Coordinates of C-alpha atoms in Angstrom, one line a residue:
Chain A
M1 CA -34.8 100.7 3.4
K2 CA -38.1 102.2 2.3
R3 CA -36.1 104.2 -0.3
I4 CA -34.6 101.1 -1.8
I5 CA -38.0 99.5 -2.1
Y6 CA -39.3 102.6 -3.8
L7 CA -36.4 102.6 -6.2
A8 CA -36.8 99.0 -7.1
C9 CA -40.6 99.5 -7.7
F10 CA -40.0 102.5 -9.9
L11 CA -37.5 100.6 -12.0
A12 CA -39.7 97.6 -12.1
A13 CA -42.7 99.8 -13.2
I14 CA -40.6 101.5 -16.0
S15 CA -39.4 98.1 -17.2
A16 CA -42.9 96.7 -17.2
I17 CA -44.2 99.6 -19.3
A18 CA -41.2 99.2 -21.6
G19 CA -41.9 95.5 -21.9
G20 CA -45.5 96.2 -22.7
I21 CA -44.6 98.6 -25.4
L22 CA -42.1 96.2 -26.9
A23 CA -44.6 93.3 -26.8
F24 CA -47.0 95.5 -28.7
V25 CA -44.5 96.6 -31.4
N26 CA -43.3 93.0 -31.7
D27 CA -46.9 91.7 -32.3
M28 CA -47.3 94.4 -34.9
T29 CA -44.3 93.5 -36.9
Y30 CA -43.9 89.8 -36.3
E31 CA -45.9 88.5 -39.2
R32 CA -44.4 90.9 -41.7
I33 CA -40.9 90.1 -40.7
N34 CA -41.5 86.4 -41.1
E35 CA -43.2 86.9 -44.5
M36 CA -40.2 88.8 -45.7
A37 CA -37.8 86.1 -44.6
I38 CA -39.8 83.5 -46.4
A39 CA -40.1 85.6 -49.5
S40 CA -36.4 86.2 -49.8
E41 CA -35.6 82.5 -49.4
K42 CA -38.2 81.7 -52.1
E43 CA -36.7 84.2 -54.4
N44 CA -33.6 82.0 -54.5
L45 CA -35.2 78.6 -54.4
V46 CA -37.2 79.3 -57.6
K47 CA -33.9 79.8 -59.4
I48 CA -33.5 76.1 -59.4
Y49 CA -37.1 74.9 -59.6
P50 CA -39.3 77.8 -60.9
S51 CA -42.6 76.1 -60.2
G52 CA -41.7 74.0 -57.1
A53 CA -43.3 74.0 -53.7
F54 CA -40.8 74.2 -50.9
E55 CA -40.9 73.3 -47.3
E56 CA -38.1 73.9 -44.8
V57 CA -37.0 70.9 -42.8
T58 CA -35.0 70.8 -39.6
F59 CA -31.7 68.9 -39.6
S60 CA -28.5 68.5 -37.7
E61 CA -25.1 67.9 -39.1
D62 CA -21.5 68.4 -38.2
S63 CA -19.8 70.4 -40.9
G64 CA -21.5 73.6 -39.9
L65 CA -21.6 74.6 -43.6
I66 CA -25.2 73.8 -44.3
E67 CA -27.5 76.6 -43.2
K68 CA -30.9 75.4 -44.3
V69 CA -32.5 72.5 -46.0
F70 CA -35.7 72.6 -48.1
K71 CA -37.7 69.7 -49.3
V72 CA -39.1 70.1 -52.8
D73 CA -42.4 68.6 -54.0
N74 CA -40.6 66.7 -56.8
G75 CA -38.6 64.7 -54.3
A76 CA -35.4 66.7 -54.4
Y77 CA -33.8 68.4 -51.4
I78 CA -32.2 71.8 -51.7
Y79 CA -29.3 72.7 -49.4
K80 CA -28.4 76.3 -48.6
I81 CA -24.7 76.3 -47.9
S82 CA -22.2 79.0 -46.9
V83 CA -18.5 78.5 -47.3
Y84 CA -15.5 80.8 -47.3
G85 CA -14.1 81.3 -50.8
Y86 CA -10.9 83.0 -51.8
K87 CA -11.7 86.3 -50.1
D88 CA -15.2 86.4 -48.8
Y89 CA -18.2 84.2 -48.0
V90 CA -20.0 82.4 -50.8
S91 CA -23.7 81.5 -50.2
Y92 CA -25.3 79.0 -52.6
L93 CA -28.0 76.4 -53.1
V94 CA -27.5 72.9 -54.3
A95 CA -30.3 70.6 -55.2
I96 CA -29.8 66.9 -54.8
K97 CA -32.2 64.4 -56.4
D98 CA -31.7 60.7 -56.8
D99 CA -28.3 61.0 -55.2
T100 CA -27.2 63.4 -58.0
I101 CA -26.7 67.1 -58.3
D102 CA -29.9 68.4 -60.0
G103 CA -29.4 72.1 -59.7
F104 CA -27.0 74.8 -58.4
A105 CA -27.6 78.5 -57.9
V106 CA -25.4 81.1 -56.3
I107 CA -27.1 83.5 -53.8
S108 CA -24.2 85.7 -53.0
V109 CA -20.5 85.8 -54.0
N110 CA -17.9 88.4 -53.7
D111 CA -14.8 87.1 -55.4
T112 CA -12.3 87.9 -58.1
P113 CA -13.8 88.6 -61.5
G114 CA -12.7 86.0 -64.0
Y115 CA -11.9 83.6 -61.2
G116 CA -14.1 83.1 -58.2
M117 CA -16.9 85.0 -59.8
R118 CA -17.1 82.3 -62.5
I119 CA -19.1 80.1 -60.1
D120 CA -22.0 82.5 -60.8
E121 CA -21.9 81.6 -64.5
P122 CA -24.3 79.0 -66.1
E123 CA -21.3 76.9 -67.3
Y124 CA -20.4 76.1 -63.7
A125 CA -23.9 75.0 -62.8
D126 CA -24.0 72.8 -65.9
L127 CA -20.6 71.4 -64.9
L128 CA -21.9 70.3 -61.6
K129 CA -25.3 68.9 -62.7
G130 CA -25.3 65.2 -63.0
T131 CA -22.5 64.6 -60.5
A132 CA -23.4 61.6 -58.5
V133 CA -22.8 61.0 -54.8
N134 CA -19.8 58.8 -55.3
E135 CA -18.1 61.0 -57.8
D136 CA -15.7 63.9 -57.1
V137 CA -17.3 67.3 -57.4
P138 CA -15.7 69.0 -60.4
L139 CA -13.5 72.1 -59.8
I140 CA -12.5 74.9 -62.1
S141 CA -8.7 74.9 -62.6
G142 CA -7.2 78.2 -61.5
V143 CA -10.1 78.7 -59.1
T144 CA -9.4 75.8 -56.9
I145 CA -9.8 77.6 -53.5
T146 CA -13.3 78.8 -54.1
T147 CA -14.6 75.8 -56.1
G148 CA -12.8 73.5 -53.7
N149 CA -14.6 74.9 -50.7
V150 CA -17.9 74.9 -52.7
A151 CA -17.2 71.2 -53.4
K152 CA -16.6 70.6 -49.7
G153 CA -20.0 72.1 -49.0
I154 CA -21.6 69.9 -51.6
T155 CA -20.0 66.8 -50.2
A156 CA -21.4 67.7 -46.8
A157 CA -24.8 68.1 -48.5
F158 CA -24.5 64.6 -50.0
T159 CA -23.7 63.2 -46.6
L160 CA -26.7 64.9 -45.0
N161 CA -28.9 63.9 -48.0
D162 CA -28.1 60.3 -47.2
S163 CA -29.2 60.6 -43.6
L164 CA -32.3 62.5 -44.5
G165 CA -33.4 59.5 -46.6
G166 CA -33.5 61.7 -49.6
N167 CA -32.8 60.4 -53.0
Chain B
M1 CA -10.8 71.7 -30.7
E2 CA -9.3 73.0 -34.0
N3 CA -12.6 74.7 -34.6
L4 CA -12.2 76.7 -31.3
L5 CA -8.7 77.7 -32.1
T6 CA -9.8 79.0 -35.5
L7 CA -12.6 80.9 -33.7
A8 CA -10.2 82.4 -31.3
I9 CA -7.5 83.4 -33.8
S10 CA -10.0 84.9 -36.1
A11 CA -11.6 86.9 -33.3
I12 CA -8.3 88.2 -32.0
L13 CA -6.4 88.9 -35.2
I14 CA -8.4 88.6 -38.3
N15 CA -11.7 90.1 -37.4
N16 CA -10.1 92.2 -34.6
I17 CA -12.9 94.0 -32.8
V18 CA -11.3 97.4 -33.0
L19 CA -9.5 97.4 -36.3
S20 CA -11.9 95.3 -38.3
Q21 CA -15.3 95.6 -36.7
F22 CA -14.9 99.2 -35.5
L23 CA -16.2 98.5 -32.0
G24 CA -14.8 99.7 -28.8
I25 CA -13.3 102.9 -30.3
C26 CA -14.5 105.4 -27.7
P27 CA -12.5 103.9 -24.8
F28 CA -9.8 103.0 -27.4
L29 CA -9.2 106.7 -28.1
G30 CA -9.7 107.7 -24.5
V31 CA -7.7 105.3 -22.5
S32 CA -4.8 104.3 -24.8
R33 CA -2.6 107.2 -23.9
K34 CA -0.7 105.5 -21.2
K35 CA 0.5 101.9 -21.2
D36 CA -0.5 101.1 -17.6
S37 CA -4.0 102.3 -17.9
A38 CA -4.2 100.4 -21.2
I39 CA -3.4 97.1 -19.5
G40 CA -5.7 97.8 -16.6
M41 CA -8.6 98.7 -19.0
G42 CA -7.9 95.7 -21.1
L43 CA -8.1 93.3 -18.2
A44 CA -11.3 95.0 -16.9
V45 CA -12.9 94.7 -20.3
I46 CA -12.0 91.0 -20.6
F47 CA -13.6 90.5 -17.1
V48 CA -16.7 92.4 -18.1
I49 CA -17.2 90.8 -21.5
V50 CA -16.7 87.3 -20.2
G51 CA -19.0 87.8 -17.2
A52 CA -21.7 89.7 -19.0
S53 CA -21.6 87.3 -22.0
I54 CA -22.1 84.2 -19.8
L55 CA -25.0 85.9 -17.9
S56 CA -26.7 87.1 -21.0
Y57 CA -26.2 83.8 -22.8
L58 CA -27.8 82.0 -19.9
L59 CA -30.6 84.6 -19.6
Y60 CA -31.4 84.1 -23.3
H61 CA -31.4 80.4 -23.4
L62 CA -33.0 79.8 -20.0
V63 CA -35.5 82.6 -19.9
L64 CA -36.1 84.6 -23.1
D65 CA -36.1 81.8 -25.6
P66 CA -38.3 79.3 -23.7
L67 CA -40.8 82.1 -22.8
D68 CA -40.8 83.4 -26.4
I69 CA -39.9 86.9 -25.5
E70 CA -36.7 87.2 -27.5
Y71 CA -37.5 90.8 -28.3
M72 CA -36.6 91.6 -24.7
N73 CA -33.0 90.7 -25.5
L74 CA -31.8 94.2 -26.0
I75 CA -33.2 95.6 -22.7
S76 CA -32.2 92.7 -20.6
F77 CA -28.7 92.3 -22.0
I78 CA -27.9 96.0 -21.5
L79 CA -29.2 95.9 -18.0
V80 CA -27.2 92.8 -17.3
I81 CA -24.1 94.6 -18.7
A82 CA -24.8 97.8 -16.7
S83 CA -25.2 95.8 -13.4
F84 CA -22.1 93.7 -14.1
V85 CA -20.0 96.8 -14.7
Q86 CA -21.4 98.3 -11.5
F87 CA -20.3 95.1 -9.7
T88 CA -16.9 95.2 -11.4
E89 CA -16.5 98.8 -10.3
M90 CA -17.1 97.9 -6.7
F91 CA -14.8 94.9 -6.9
I92 CA -11.9 97.0 -8.4
K93 CA -12.5 99.8 -5.9
K94 CA -12.1 97.4 -3.1
Y95 CA -9.2 95.3 -4.4
S96 CA -7.1 97.8 -6.4
P97 CA -7.9 101.4 -5.6
S98 CA -5.0 102.6 -7.7
L99 CA -6.4 100.9 -10.8
Y100 CA -9.8 102.3 -9.9
K101 CA -8.3 105.8 -9.8
S102 CA -6.4 105.5 -13.0
L103 CA -9.4 104.2 -14.9
G104 CA -11.6 107.0 -13.6
I105 CA -14.7 107.7 -15.6
Y106 CA -13.8 105.0 -18.2
L107 CA -14.7 102.2 -15.9
P108 CA -18.5 102.9 -15.8
L109 CA -18.2 103.8 -19.5
I110 CA -17.5 100.2 -20.2
T111 CA -21.2 99.8 -20.1
T112 CA -21.5 101.8 -23.3
N113 CA -18.6 100.0 -24.9
C114 CA -20.2 98.7 -28.1
A115 CA -17.9 95.7 -28.0
V116 CA -19.6 94.3 -24.8
L117 CA -23.1 94.4 -26.2
Y118 CA -21.9 93.2 -29.6
V119 CA -20.3 90.1 -28.1
A120 CA -23.5 89.4 -26.0
L121 CA -25.6 89.7 -29.1
A122 CA -23.2 87.8 -31.4
N123 CA -23.1 84.8 -29.1
I124 CA -26.8 84.4 -29.8
T125 CA -27.0 85.3 -33.5
S126 CA -24.0 83.1 -34.3
G127 CA -25.7 80.2 -32.5
Y128 CA -22.7 79.3 -30.4
N129 CA -22.8 76.5 -27.9
F130 CA -21.5 77.1 -24.4
V131 CA -17.9 76.3 -25.1
E132 CA -17.8 78.3 -28.3
M133 CA -19.4 81.2 -26.5
I134 CA -16.7 81.2 -23.8
T135 CA -14.0 81.0 -26.3
Y136 CA -15.3 83.8 -28.3
S137 CA -16.1 85.9 -25.2
I138 CA -12.5 85.6 -24.1
A139 CA -10.9 86.0 -27.5
V140 CA -12.6 89.2 -28.5
P141 CA -11.5 91.3 -25.5
V142 CA -8.0 89.8 -25.7
G143 CA -7.9 91.2 -29.2
F144 CA -9.1 94.5 -27.9
M145 CA -6.4 94.5 -25.2
L146 CA -3.7 93.6 -27.6
V147 CA -4.5 96.5 -29.9
L148 CA -5.0 98.8 -26.9
I149 CA -1.5 98.0 -25.5
I150 CA 0.2 98.4 -28.9
F151 CA -1.6 101.6 -29.4
S152 CA -0.6 103.0 -26.0
Y153 CA 3.1 102.4 -26.7
I154 CA 2.7 104.3 -29.9
R155 CA 0.7 107.1 -28.4
E156 CA 3.2 107.7 -25.6
R157 CA 5.8 108.5 -28.2
L158 CA 3.3 110.5 -30.3
D159 CA 2.5 112.8 -27.4
I160 CA 6.0 114.1 -27.5
A161 CA 6.4 114.2 -31.2
P162 CA 5.9 117.4 -33.3
V163 CA 2.4 116.7 -34.6
P164 CA 0.7 119.6 -36.5
K165 CA -1.7 121.4 -34.2
A166 CA -4.9 120.4 -36.0
F167 CA -4.0 116.7 -35.7
K168 CA -2.9 116.7 -32.1
G169 CA -4.7 114.2 -30.0
N170 CA -7.4 112.2 -31.6
P171 CA -6.9 112.8 -35.4
V172 CA -3.3 111.6 -35.4
A173 CA -4.4 108.6 -33.2
L174 CA -6.9 107.7 -35.9
I175 CA -4.2 107.8 -38.6
V176 CA -2.2 105.4 -36.5
A177 CA -5.3 103.3 -36.2
A178 CA -5.6 103.4 -40.0
L179 CA -2.0 102.1 -40.4
M180 CA -2.6 99.4 -37.8
A181 CA -5.8 98.4 -39.7
I182 CA -3.8 97.8 -42.8
A183 CA -1.2 95.8 -40.9
F184 CA -3.9 93.6 -39.3
S185 CA -5.7 93.1 -42.6
G186 CA -2.6 91.5 -43.9
L187 CA -3.3 88.6 -41.5
A188 CA -6.5 87.8 -43.4
G189 CA -5.2 84.6 -45.0
L190 CA -4.1 83.1 -41.7
V191 CA -6.9 80.6 -41.3
Chain C
M1 CA -34.8 131.2 -23.9
A2 CA -35.4 130.9 -27.6
K3 CA -32.0 132.4 -28.4
E4 CA -30.3 129.8 -26.1
M5 CA -32.2 127.0 -27.8
W6 CA -31.1 128.2 -31.2
E7 CA -27.5 128.5 -30.1
N8 CA -27.7 125.0 -28.7
F9 CA -29.3 123.7 -31.9
K10 CA -26.6 125.3 -34.0
S11 CA -23.8 123.9 -31.9
G12 CA -24.7 120.4 -32.9
F13 CA -23.3 121.0 -36.3
V14 CA -19.7 122.1 -35.9
K15 CA -18.7 123.4 -32.5
E16 CA -20.2 120.5 -30.6
N17 CA -20.6 118.1 -33.4
P18 CA -21.1 114.8 -31.7
V19 CA -18.9 112.9 -34.1
F20 CA -16.0 115.1 -35.0
A21 CA -15.7 117.3 -32.0
L22 CA -17.0 115.3 -29.1
Y23 CA -16.0 111.8 -30.5
L24 CA -19.3 110.2 -29.4
G25 CA -20.9 107.3 -31.2
I26 CA -18.0 106.8 -33.5
C27 CA -18.2 103.0 -33.7
S28 CA -21.1 103.2 -36.1
V29 CA -19.6 106.2 -37.9
L30 CA -16.6 104.1 -39.0
A31 CA -18.5 100.9 -39.7
I32 CA -21.5 102.0 -41.7
T33 CA -20.4 105.1 -43.7
T34 CA -19.7 103.0 -46.8
T35 CA -22.7 104.3 -48.7
L36 CA -24.9 107.4 -48.5
N37 CA -28.0 105.2 -48.0
N38 CA -26.5 103.7 -44.9
A39 CA -25.5 107.2 -43.6
L40 CA -29.0 108.6 -44.1
G41 CA -30.7 105.5 -42.7
M42 CA -28.6 105.4 -39.6
G43 CA -28.6 109.2 -39.1
I44 CA -32.3 109.6 -39.3
T45 CA -32.9 106.6 -37.0
V46 CA -30.5 108.0 -34.4
T47 CA -32.1 111.4 -34.7
I48 CA -35.6 110.1 -34.1
V49 CA -34.5 108.0 -31.2
L50 CA -32.5 110.9 -29.8
I51 CA -35.5 113.3 -30.0
L52 CA -37.9 110.8 -28.4
A53 CA -35.4 109.7 -25.7
N54 CA -34.7 113.3 -24.8
T55 CA -38.4 114.1 -24.7
I56 CA -39.3 111.2 -22.5
V57 CA -36.4 111.7 -20.1
S58 CA -37.3 115.3 -19.8
L59 CA -40.9 114.5 -19.2
L60 CA -40.0 112.1 -16.4
R61 CA -37.2 114.2 -15.0
K62 CA -39.1 115.5 -12.0
I63 CA -40.2 112.0 -10.8
T64 CA -37.1 110.0 -11.7
P65 CA -35.2 109.1 -8.6
N66 CA -31.6 110.2 -8.9
E67 CA -30.0 107.0 -7.8
I68 CA -31.4 104.9 -10.5
R69 CA -31.6 107.5 -13.3
I70 CA -29.0 105.8 -15.5
P71 CA -30.8 102.4 -15.5
V72 CA -34.1 104.2 -16.2
Y73 CA -32.6 106.1 -19.1
I74 CA -31.1 102.8 -20.4
V75 CA -34.5 101.1 -20.3
I76 CA -36.2 104.0 -22.1
I77 CA -33.5 104.1 -24.8
S78 CA -33.4 100.3 -25.3
T79 CA -37.1 100.2 -25.7
L80 CA -36.9 102.9 -28.4
V81 CA -34.1 101.2 -30.2
K82 CA -35.6 97.7 -30.1
S83 CA -38.9 99.1 -31.4
S84 CA -37.0 100.9 -34.2
E85 CA -35.1 97.7 -35.0
L86 CA -38.4 95.7 -35.3
L87 CA -40.0 98.4 -37.4
I88 CA -37.0 98.7 -39.7
K89 CA -36.9 94.9 -40.1
A90 CA -40.5 94.9 -41.1
Y91 CA -40.8 98.0 -43.3
A92 CA -37.3 98.8 -44.6
P93 CA -35.5 95.4 -44.8
T94 CA -32.8 96.6 -47.1
L95 CA -31.7 99.1 -44.5
D96 CA -31.8 96.3 -41.9
T97 CA -29.4 94.1 -44.0
A98 CA -27.1 97.0 -44.7
L99 CA -26.9 98.3 -41.1
G100 CA -27.1 94.9 -39.4
V101 CA -26.0 94.7 -35.8
F102 CA -25.4 98.5 -35.7
I103 CA -29.1 99.1 -35.3
P104 CA -29.3 97.4 -31.9
L105 CA -25.9 98.9 -31.1
I106 CA -27.6 102.4 -31.2
V107 CA -28.5 101.6 -27.5
V108 CA -24.8 102.1 -26.6
N109 CA -24.4 105.1 -28.8
C110 CA -22.8 107.4 -26.3
I111 CA -24.6 110.4 -27.8
I112 CA -28.1 109.3 -26.7
L113 CA -27.2 108.3 -23.1
G114 CA -24.8 111.3 -22.9
R115 CA -27.4 113.9 -23.9
A116 CA -30.1 112.3 -21.7
E117 CA -27.8 112.6 -18.7
A118 CA -26.2 116.0 -19.6
Y119 CA -29.1 117.9 -21.0
A120 CA -32.5 116.3 -21.1
S121 CA -32.6 115.6 -17.4
K122 CA -32.1 119.2 -16.6
H123 CA -34.1 121.1 -19.3
S124 CA -37.7 121.4 -20.3
V125 CA -39.4 119.1 -22.9
I126 CA -39.2 121.6 -25.8
E127 CA -35.6 122.4 -25.1
S128 CA -34.7 118.8 -24.9
A129 CA -36.5 117.9 -28.1
V130 CA -34.7 120.7 -29.9
D131 CA -31.4 119.6 -28.5
G132 CA -32.1 116.1 -29.7
L133 CA -32.9 117.4 -33.2
G134 CA -29.7 119.5 -33.3
K135 CA -27.3 116.8 -32.1
G136 CA -29.1 114.2 -34.2
L137 CA -28.9 116.3 -37.3
G138 CA -25.2 117.1 -36.6
Y139 CA -24.5 113.4 -36.3
T140 CA -26.4 112.7 -39.5
F141 CA -24.5 115.6 -41.2
G142 CA -21.2 114.0 -40.0
L143 CA -22.3 110.6 -41.3
I144 CA -23.3 112.1 -44.7
I145 CA -19.9 113.8 -45.2
M146 CA -18.0 110.6 -44.3
S147 CA -20.1 108.4 -46.5
V148 CA -20.1 110.7 -49.5
I149 CA -16.3 110.9 -49.4
R150 CA -15.9 107.2 -48.9
Q151 CA -18.4 106.2 -51.5
V152 CA -17.3 108.5 -54.2
L153 CA -13.6 107.8 -53.7
G154 CA -14.1 104.2 -53.1
T155 CA -16.6 103.2 -55.7
G156 CA -17.0 106.2 -57.9
V157 CA -20.7 106.0 -57.8
L158 CA -23.1 108.0 -55.6
N159 CA -26.6 106.6 -55.3
L160 CA -29.7 106.7 -53.1
T161 CA -32.5 104.2 -52.9
N162 CA -35.7 104.4 -51.0
P163 CA -35.4 101.9 -48.2
F164 CA -39.2 101.4 -48.0
T165 CA -39.7 100.4 -51.6
G166 CA -36.3 99.6 -52.9
N167 CA -36.6 102.1 -55.7
M168 CA -33.5 103.9 -56.8
I169 CA -33.9 107.7 -56.3
F170 CA -30.8 108.7 -58.2
E171 CA -27.4 107.4 -59.2
I172 CA -24.5 109.3 -60.6
Q173 CA -21.1 108.0 -61.6
I174 CA -18.7 110.7 -60.4
I175 CA -15.4 108.9 -60.9
P176 CA -14.9 106.4 -63.6
A177 CA -14.6 102.8 -62.3
D178 CA -11.0 102.4 -63.2
Y179 CA -9.8 105.3 -61.0
V180 CA -11.5 104.4 -57.7
I181 CA -9.4 103.9 -54.6
S182 CA -11.2 100.9 -53.2
V183 CA -9.3 101.2 -49.9
F184 CA -11.8 103.8 -48.8
T185 CA -14.6 101.2 -48.5
Q186 CA -12.5 99.3 -46.0
A187 CA -11.2 99.8 -42.5
V188 CA -8.1 101.9 -43.5
G189 CA -10.2 104.3 -45.5
A190 CA -12.6 104.7 -42.7
F191 CA -10.0 105.7 -40.1
L192 CA -8.2 107.9 -42.5
T193 CA -11.3 109.8 -43.7
F194 CA -12.4 110.3 -40.1
A195 CA -8.9 111.5 -39.0
L196 CA -8.8 114.1 -41.8
I197 CA -12.3 115.4 -41.1
A198 CA -11.6 115.5 -37.4
A199 CA -8.4 117.4 -38.0
A200 CA -10.3 119.8 -40.2
V201 CA -13.0 120.4 -37.6
S202 CA -10.4 120.8 -34.9
A203 CA -8.6 123.5 -37.0
L204 CA -11.9 125.2 -37.8
N205 CA -12.9 125.3 -34.1
A206 CA -9.5 126.6 -33.1
R207 CA -9.7 129.4 -35.6
K208 CA -13.2 130.3 -34.5
Q209 CA -12.0 130.5 -30.9
T210 CA -9.0 132.8 -31.7
K211 CA -11.3 134.9 -33.9
G212 CA -13.8 135.1 -31.0
A213 CA -11.1 136.0 -28.5
K214 CA -9.9 138.9 -30.8

């Protein structure tokens, strides 16, 4: 019996020391890790609004496609969306202002050159800009799987935009 | 419901834990030589992963997150896993001594099976709710068991085939794994 | 004693290479060896954790109660690994994105727990530290070979970037882009490369044994 108590105490002591060390390392690195996360988000957000100020907002929605939402100081909302394209995940940002697509930027895409990769080109962003909430999001023919899923994400963003009271 | 089915199928077939995520290979190479031990190991792993995942999920959401000590996740999860494996070992020893004997050293080694810790961590980082967590925690080891059983059938034949000396044992098993990986990657368009 | 240490150190490279001879810690080997950067990053992290874990286990070996030694080793190793994860996330974020979940999975890397149990708990601090260095470097060595083969055959390019600053150290195009066998960057290629190297090591060890017996 005494032995078991001793064993338990020993393990508890080691765990406590371990916990202390970890708490220390955590404090040391916490701020820096957060800073990096914010910096990498900002890197992408300025692709749409180079001089904007962004604020992340909490949200809840059903499609599961929208990862983050940012409110921009000019009244727009930027939605960070991740969908599955033709062969891999596509991560992108779409800015909605006045119920219309105001900007689009791809964060990461790993698709077929000449097809899915075309969503990374300025022509596609220009194609999307100006699409209003009640219009169909344009697709690129021949790239319907990727652009179709991108469109699904944008539609989900429009729905969320509505409920966020954005315009 | 459809979402859960997709989750399960993708965990079992498309992102198979062994052939696609490369986790659980150590026991895979060690236990897959005989079909019976493969089935036994598979069931034991399902039991451990489901149990350990539920416990670590609850631990995270009820203790670590509210107290703001998420950084203790690694230590606490692995201790939960180690204890649960210990418990499973005692359970199997009592109720199926033959299984206990055939699994041998590989039973306590489930603790270091990357797949177990991976599922415990993934349930948190993927933000699953309780039902999704259960689905995923059952599906992943089912995928593991599936591959383990197929593999054991192949290996039983391989052991009597004329394999070049340098390849005998694990190297040729890895080549078989390579072929199975191609086969499974063909399932990618399923969902 | 020094000769034994040196023999033990050397054995980590071929004879008892953790990856290709003992088949320990192979989950990460298959998953991350797509680029040289990853291999070096993972290899060095594992080596440092291994040396520290071995040292601490050896330091505490006289007072660690036998019945709970495995949980104690686990606590020590997971503290080291979690600290490494936090430090890497903070100071080398590109490495963190590349290695992902495999950094926390170092905890269940059989090499570390295995060496703690089999060696560090029974040898002095210096011997254990040297053992950690030897096995760790052998592991890194294995990772480097795998990744060089996979990266060159799979993408044609070999490059190295500094994980702390993101600066490219060098980049050479070895095989023109049209001739690459991209399969090597995927699952199949990983298993195949590993199988071939493992077979080669097995043959090498067998030959050494027969030579030694003669």
